[in-house]
Backbone as a ProteinNet text record, in pm:
[ID]
protein_1_A
[PRIMARY]
MRSRGKRYINDFKKMLMEVYNSGKPVIELCSEYGVTSATLYKLTVVALYSIGGINYSSYFSRILEKC
[TERTIARY]
19311.5	19436.4	19540.8	19663.3	19774.7	19822.2	19841.9	19894.7	20038.7	20068.4	20202.3	20286.6	20243	20322.5	20327	20404.2	20408.9	20496.5	20462.3	20540.2	20590	20725.6	20781.7	20820.4	20805.8	20840.9	20994	21042.2	21193.5	21261	21194.7	21260.2	21281.2	21182.3	21188.3	21314.1	21321.7	21431.2	21562.6	21577.3	21705.5	21738.3	21641.7	21661.8	21712	21648.4	21693	21830.7	21872.6	22003.3	22104	22071.6	22152.8	22183.8	22070	22083.7	22164.2	22142.3	22213.6	22360.5	22390.4	22536.6	22603.3	22537.1	22593.1	22634.3	22594.6	22647.2	22543.9	22413.8	22310.6	22291.2	22270.1	22248.1	22113.3	22114.9	21993.1	21876.3	21896.6	21795.9	21729	21801.2	21738.5	21667.2	21722.3	21659	21524.5	21518.7	21400.6	21290.2	21329.2	21229.4	21184.7	21273	21239.9	21149.8	21184.2	21109.5	21012.7	20993	20886.5	20911.2	21045.2	21067.2	21132.3	21114	21186	21331	21410.4	21554	21569.1	21471.8	21480	21456	21354.9	21341.1	21464.2	21520.2	21644.5	21763	21770.8	21867.1	21847.8	21717.6	21689.1	21719.9	21687.6	21731.8	21873.2	21956.7	22097.2	22153.1	22090.4	22136.7	22094.7	21979.2	21943.6	22026.3	22067.3	22150.1	22299	22342.4	22469.8	22469.8	22368	22372.2	22343.2	22288.9	22267.5	22385.7	22485.4	22598.7	22723.7	22803.9	22910.5	23037.4	23132.9	23256.1	23269.6	23170.1	23174.7	23236	23322.1	23365.3	23258.4	23192.9	23065.7	23107.2	23216.7	23235.2	23248.2	23310.4	23326.7	23183.3	23103.9	22979.6	22884.2	22881.4	22789.2	22851	22972.9	23011.5	22971.9	22967.8	22917.6	22772.6	22695.5	22548.2	22537.3	22604.8	22595.7	22641	22734.9	22780.2	22667.4	22581.3	22479.6	22354.6	22344	22220.1	22225.3
23424.5	23439	23527.4	23483	23543.6	23669.4	23754.4	23897.1	23884.9	23965.4	23972	24075.1	24157.2	24270.3	24385.5	24481.3	24609.7	24589.9	24670.1	24664.6	24811.2	24822.8	24951.9	24964.3	25086.3	25114.8	25125.2	25100.9	25105	25227.9	25341.4	25469	25485.2	25438.3	25445.9	25353.7	25231.5	25138.9	25202	25267.8	25323.9	25444.5	25519.6	25628	25579.8	25475	25413.3	25369.8	25305.6	25249.8	25360.5	25479.2	25598.6	25658.6	25670.5	25729.2	25625.7	25499.5	25395.3	25406.3	25414.2	25417.4	25544.3	25649.1	25771.3	25763.7	25661.8	25636.1	25661.6	25682	25700.9	25574.4	25578.9	25451.4	25386.6	25257.9	25181.8	25222.8	25232.8	25274.1	25395.2	25494.1	25624.4	25610.2	25532.3	25505.9	25446.9	25337.8	25262.9	25350.6	25434.7	25524.5	25644	25689.6	25807.2	25762.6	25648.4	25602.9	25501.3	25449.2	25353.5	25209.8	25167	25032.1	24963.5	24835	24749.7	24727.3	24687.9	24667.5	24545.7	24447.9	24330.1	24364.7	24460.7	24499.9	24578.4	24658.7	24737.4	24628.6	24526.7	24433.5	24358.1	24319.2	24260	24340	24468.8	24557.9	24573.9	24562.5	24570.7	24441.1	24328.2	24202.6	24198.3	24240.3	24249.3	24350.1	24460.9	24555.4	24499.4	24417.9	24358.9	24259.4	24181.1	24082.5	24141.8	24256.4	24322.9	24406.1	24433.8	24506.9	24412.7	24391.6	24292.3	24365.3	24285.2	24328.4	24393.1	24370.5	24425.3	24322.7	24367.1	24286.5	24250.3	24145.9	24113.5	24110.7	24052.8	24042.6	24174.7	24260.1	24398.5	24474.5	24456.8	24519.9	24462.2	24324.5	24267.5	24303.5	24319.6	24355.2	24505.8	24582.9	24719.7	24718.9	24628.7	24620.8	24564.4	24469.1	24412.3	24513.5	24599.3	24693.7	24802.4	24819.3	24923.6	24873.7	24745.3	24687.9	24694.2
10782.4	10702.8	10781.2	10755.4	10833.8	10785.1	10867.7	10838.7	10783.9	10693.9	10628.2	10688	10788.1	10843.9	10752.1	10800.4	10725.2	10606.6	10501.1	10375.9	10367.6	10325.1	10313.1	10162.6	10121.2	9977.5	9964.8	9848.8	9831.7	9862.5	9830.7	9869.2	10019	10091.6	10242.4	10286.2	10230.3	10261.8	10231.7	10118.6	10081.6	10163	10208.6	10296.5	10424.8	10481.6	10603.9	10602.8	10493.8	10478.6	10477.6	10399.4	10399.4	10542.3	10604.1	10748.1	10839.8	10827.4	10904.8	10873.6	10744.5	10697.1	10740.7	10769.2	10815.4	10954.9	11022.7	11164.3	11274.4	11241	11337.7	11409.8	11545.3	11623.1	11579	11594.6	11551.3	11639.8	11769.5	11860	11815.8	11783.7	11733.7	11607.7	11507.4	11379.3	11406.9	11492.2	11522.3	11572.7	11675.7	11732.6	11651.4	11567.5	11483.2	11362.9	11309	11179.1	11206.9	11331.9	11363.3	11303.8	11297.4	11240.1	11374.2	11362.5	11471.4	11435.8	11534.1	11505.3	11415.8	11425.3	11336.7	11189.1	11171.9	11041.3	10978	11058.7	11015.3	10982.5	11063.2	11043	10912.3	10885	10762	10645.9	10652	10533.7	10519.3	10627.6	10608.4	10545.9	10582	10510.3	10367.7	10338.4	10196.1	10116.6	10181.6	10115	10091.6	10193.1	10182.5	10060.5	10049.9	9948	9808.7	9803	9673.7	9626	9717.6	9689.2	9715.5	9608.2	9617.1	9682.3	9722.5	9768	9900.5	9993.6	10131.8	10226.7	10325.2	10431.5	10525.9	10514.4	10588.1	10738.9	10784.2	10929.1	10998	10939.3	10995.1	11000.2	10886.8	10882.8	10985.7	11008.6	11106.8	11250.3	11271	11403.1	11430.5	11341.6	11351.4	11402	11337.4	11367	11510.5	11548.5	11675.7	11788.2	11760.8	11856.5	11885	11789.6	11807.6	11880.7	11889.6	11956.4	12101.3
[MASK]
+++++++++++++++++++++++++++++++++++++++++++++++++++++++++++++++++++

């Protein structure tokens, strides 16, 4: 049977997004909280689609600058 990977609780995801939105670099977040940059990127995409009215192009450019 195939592994489904790590599962994170919603409170942890929300906390990661709050820290990310405060301006902390992706590399620091990944090393401090033990998540991959791909996981963090996926969380930001999910957060974007759950919140309406965000300028997606500027948000994604910010993500790419941090990588």
